[in-house]
C-alpha cells in the first residue's frame, strides 16, 4: 500500500459506504442478509472511496458478529464508527473529511 500512496494522493473528501456482493460459491464465508438491498444475501463489504476521483481506497469484508467484535476500535466506539476508523486510518491527521 505504501507504493501506490506515494504515487497518488486521495482528494479532500473520502466517503464510506457498504455494498453487497451476491455469493453463489461455497467455502467458509460469512453470508449476510440485508432485506433493503437489491442483492439480499451475500458478502457485505464496507468501502472507502475518494469522492474526487471515485477510486476505491480501502475495503473490509464483514465477517460476522463474533469476529467483528474482536477488531480494532470496536470496544471504544462501536461497530459502525470502528469500521470508518479502520478504513480511514492511513489518512488520519491529513485534514480530509
PDB file of C-alpha atoms in Angstrom:
ATOM      1  CA  UNK A   1       0.000   0.000   0.000  1.00  0.00           C
ATOM      2  CA  UNK A   2       2.895   2.410   0.634  1.00  0.00           C
ATOM      3  CA  UNK A   3       3.867   2.223  -3.047  1.00  0.00           C
ATOM      4  CA  UNK A   4       0.621   3.485  -4.589  1.00  0.00           C
ATOM      5  CA  UNK A   5       0.103   6.028  -1.811  1.00  0.00           C
ATOM      6  CA  UNK A   6       3.488   7.567  -2.570  1.00  0.00           C
ATOM      7  CA  UNK A   7       2.490   7.993  -6.241  1.00  0.00           C
ATOM      8  CA  UNK A   8      -1.105   9.213  -5.837  1.00  0.00           C
ATOM      9  CA  UNK A   9      -2.916  11.367  -3.277  1.00  0.00           C
ATOM     10  CA  UNK A  10      -6.567  10.953  -2.332  1.00  0.00           C
ATOM     11  CA  UNK A  11      -8.756  14.042  -2.632  1.00  0.00           C
ATOM     12  CA  UNK A  12     -10.059  16.082   0.283  1.00  0.00           C
ATOM     13  CA  UNK A  13     -13.326  14.154   0.613  1.00  0.00           C
ATOM     14  CA  UNK A  14     -13.489  10.457   1.465  1.00  0.00           C
ATOM     15  CA  UNK A  15     -16.748   8.509   1.527  1.00  0.00           C
ATOM     16  CA  UNK A  16     -17.583   5.305   3.433  1.00  0.00           C
ATOM     17  CA  UNK A  17     -20.317   3.038   2.127  1.00  0.00           C
ATOM     18  CA  UNK A  18     -21.420  -0.568   2.164  1.00  0.00           C
ATOM     19  CA  UNK A  19     -22.020  -2.946  -0.712  1.00  0.00           C
ATOM     20  CA  UNK A  20     -23.463  -6.423  -1.110  1.00  0.00           C
ATOM     21  CA  UNK A  21     -21.974  -8.949  -3.495  1.00  0.00           C
ATOM     22  CA  UNK A  22     -24.199 -11.912  -4.350  1.00  0.00           C
ATOM     23  CA  UNK A  23     -22.433 -15.124  -3.352  1.00  0.00           C
ATOM     24  CA  UNK A  24     -23.003 -18.362  -5.266  1.00  0.00           C
ATOM     25  CA  UNK A  25     -19.815 -20.115  -4.258  1.00  0.00           C
ATOM     26  CA  UNK A  26     -19.009 -22.488  -1.460  1.00  0.00           C
ATOM     27  CA  UNK A  27     -16.453 -22.205   1.229  1.00  0.00           C
ATOM     28  CA  UNK A  28     -16.460 -20.780   4.695  1.00  0.00           C
ATOM     29  CA  UNK A  29     -17.512 -17.178   4.269  1.00  0.00           C
ATOM     30  CA  UNK A  30     -19.969 -15.153   6.282  1.00  0.00           C
ATOM     31  CA  UNK A  31     -23.144 -14.566   4.256  1.00  0.00           C
ATOM     32  CA  UNK A  32     -25.167 -11.529   5.307  1.00  0.00           C
ATOM     33  CA  UNK A  33     -28.895 -10.951   4.864  1.00  0.00           C
ATOM     34  CA  UNK A  34     -29.891  -7.318   4.147  1.00  0.00           C
ATOM     35  CA  UNK A  35     -33.559  -7.083   3.100  1.00  0.00           C
ATOM     36  CA  UNK A  36     -33.202  -3.430   1.999  1.00  0.00           C
ATOM     37  CA  UNK A  37     -30.544  -4.249  -0.619  1.00  0.00           C
ATOM     38  CA  UNK A  38     -31.257  -5.363  -4.211  1.00  0.00           C
ATOM     39  CA  UNK A  39     -28.938  -8.323  -3.522  1.00  0.00           C
ATOM     40  CA  UNK A  40     -30.316  -9.508  -0.191  1.00  0.00           C
ATOM     41  CA  UNK A  41     -27.920 -12.407   0.507  1.00  0.00           C
ATOM     42  CA  UNK A  42     -24.197 -12.192   0.027  1.00  0.00           C
ATOM     43  CA  UNK A  43     -20.925 -10.798   1.234  1.00  0.00           C
ATOM     44  CA  UNK A  44     -21.216  -7.389   2.856  1.00  0.00           C
ATOM     45  CA  UNK A  45     -18.268  -5.131   2.099  1.00  0.00           C
ATOM     46  CA  UNK A  46     -17.566  -1.775   3.735  1.00  0.00           C
ATOM     47  CA  UNK A  47     -15.622   0.548   1.440  1.00  0.00           C
ATOM     48  CA  UNK A  48     -13.772   3.859   1.497  1.00  0.00           C
ATOM     49  CA  UNK A  49     -13.760   5.833  -1.752  1.00  0.00           C
ATOM     50  CA  UNK A  50     -12.076   9.064  -2.844  1.00  0.00           C
ATOM     51  CA  UNK A  51     -15.012  11.338  -3.693  1.00  0.00           C
ATOM     52  CA  UNK A  52     -12.948  13.425  -6.126  1.00  0.00           C
ATOM     53  CA  UNK A  53     -11.685  10.562  -8.305  1.00  0.00           C
ATOM     54  CA  UNK A  54     -14.165   7.786  -7.500  1.00  0.00           C
ATOM     55  CA  UNK A  55     -11.314   5.369  -6.772  1.00  0.00           C
ATOM     56  CA  UNK A  56     -11.774   2.645  -4.169  1.00  0.00           C
ATOM     57  CA  UNK A  57      -9.178   3.216  -1.454  1.00  0.00           C
ATOM     58  CA  UNK A  58      -9.914   0.535   1.144  1.00  0.00           C
ATOM     59  CA  UNK A  59     -12.367  -2.324   1.685  1.00  0.00           C
ATOM     60  CA  UNK A  60     -13.276  -4.586   4.566  1.00  0.00           C
ATOM     61  CA  UNK A  61     -15.420  -7.720   4.370  1.00  0.00           C
ATOM     62  CA  UNK A  62     -17.940  -8.187   7.192  1.00  0.00           C
ATOM     63  CA  UNK A  63     -17.091 -11.432   8.956  1.00  0.00           C
ATOM     64  CA  UNK A  64     -19.943 -11.948  11.429  1.00  0.00           C
ATOM     65  CA  UNK A  65     -20.704 -10.508  14.868  1.00  0.00           C
ATOM     66  CA  UNK A  66     -18.260 -12.622  16.868  1.00  0.00           C
ATOM     67  CA  UNK A  67     -15.238 -11.877  14.695  1.00  0.00           C
ATOM     68  CA  UNK A  68     -16.186  -8.223  14.078  1.00  0.00           C
ATOM     69  CA  UNK A  69     -16.305  -7.682  17.868  1.00  0.00           C
ATOM     70  CA  UNK A  70     -12.574  -8.504  18.084  1.00  0.00           C
ATOM     71  CA  UNK A  71     -11.448  -5.862  15.570  1.00  0.00           C
ATOM     72  CA  UNK A  72      -9.643  -2.608  16.296  1.00  0.00           C
ATOM     73  CA  UNK A  73     -11.638   0.318  17.792  1.00  0.00           C
ATOM     74  CA  UNK A  74     -14.774  -1.856  18.269  1.00  0.00           C
ATOM     75  CA  UNK A  75     -14.878  -1.674  22.083  1.00  0.00           C
ATOM     76  CA  UNK A  76     -14.058   2.021  22.090  1.00  0.00           C
ATOM     77  CA  UNK A  77     -16.682   3.439  19.683  1.00  0.00           C
ATOM     78  CA  UNK A  78     -18.998   0.649  18.478  1.00  0.00           C
ATOM     79  CA  UNK A  79     -19.136  -1.224  15.185  1.00  0.00           C
ATOM     80  CA  UNK A  80     -20.136   1.431  12.619  1.00  0.00           C
ATOM     81  CA  UNK A  81     -17.657   4.070  13.731  1.00  0.00           C
ATOM     82  CA  UNK A  82     -14.950   1.422  14.222  1.00  0.00           C
ATOM     83  CA  UNK A  83     -15.246   0.372  10.565  1.00  0.00           C
ATOM     84  CA  UNK A  84     -14.923   4.003   9.459  1.00  0.00           C
ATOM     85  CA  UNK A  85     -11.835   4.494  11.636  1.00  0.00           C
ATOM     86  CA  UNK A  86     -10.176   1.308  10.351  1.00  0.00           C
ATOM     87  CA  UNK A  87     -10.837   2.157   6.701  1.00  0.00           C
ATOM     88  CA  UNK A  88      -9.615   5.749   7.013  1.00  0.00           C
ATOM     89  CA  UNK A  89      -6.605   5.004   9.265  1.00  0.00           C
ATOM     90  CA  UNK A  90      -3.956   5.636   6.556  1.00  0.00           C
ATOM     91  CA  UNK A  91      -5.316   9.201   6.147  1.00  0.00           C
ATOM     92  CA  UNK A  92      -5.609  10.014   9.865  1.00  0.00           C
ATOM     93  CA  UNK A  93      -4.465  13.529  10.638  1.00  0.00           C
ATOM     94  CA  UNK A  94      -4.383  14.658   6.987  1.00  0.00           C
ATOM     95  CA  UNK A  95      -7.362  17.018   7.284  1.00  0.00           C
ATOM     96  CA  UNK A  96      -9.586  15.074   4.915  1.00  0.00           C
ATOM     97  CA  UNK A  97     -13.322  14.935   5.513  1.00  0.00           C
TER      98      UNK A  97
END
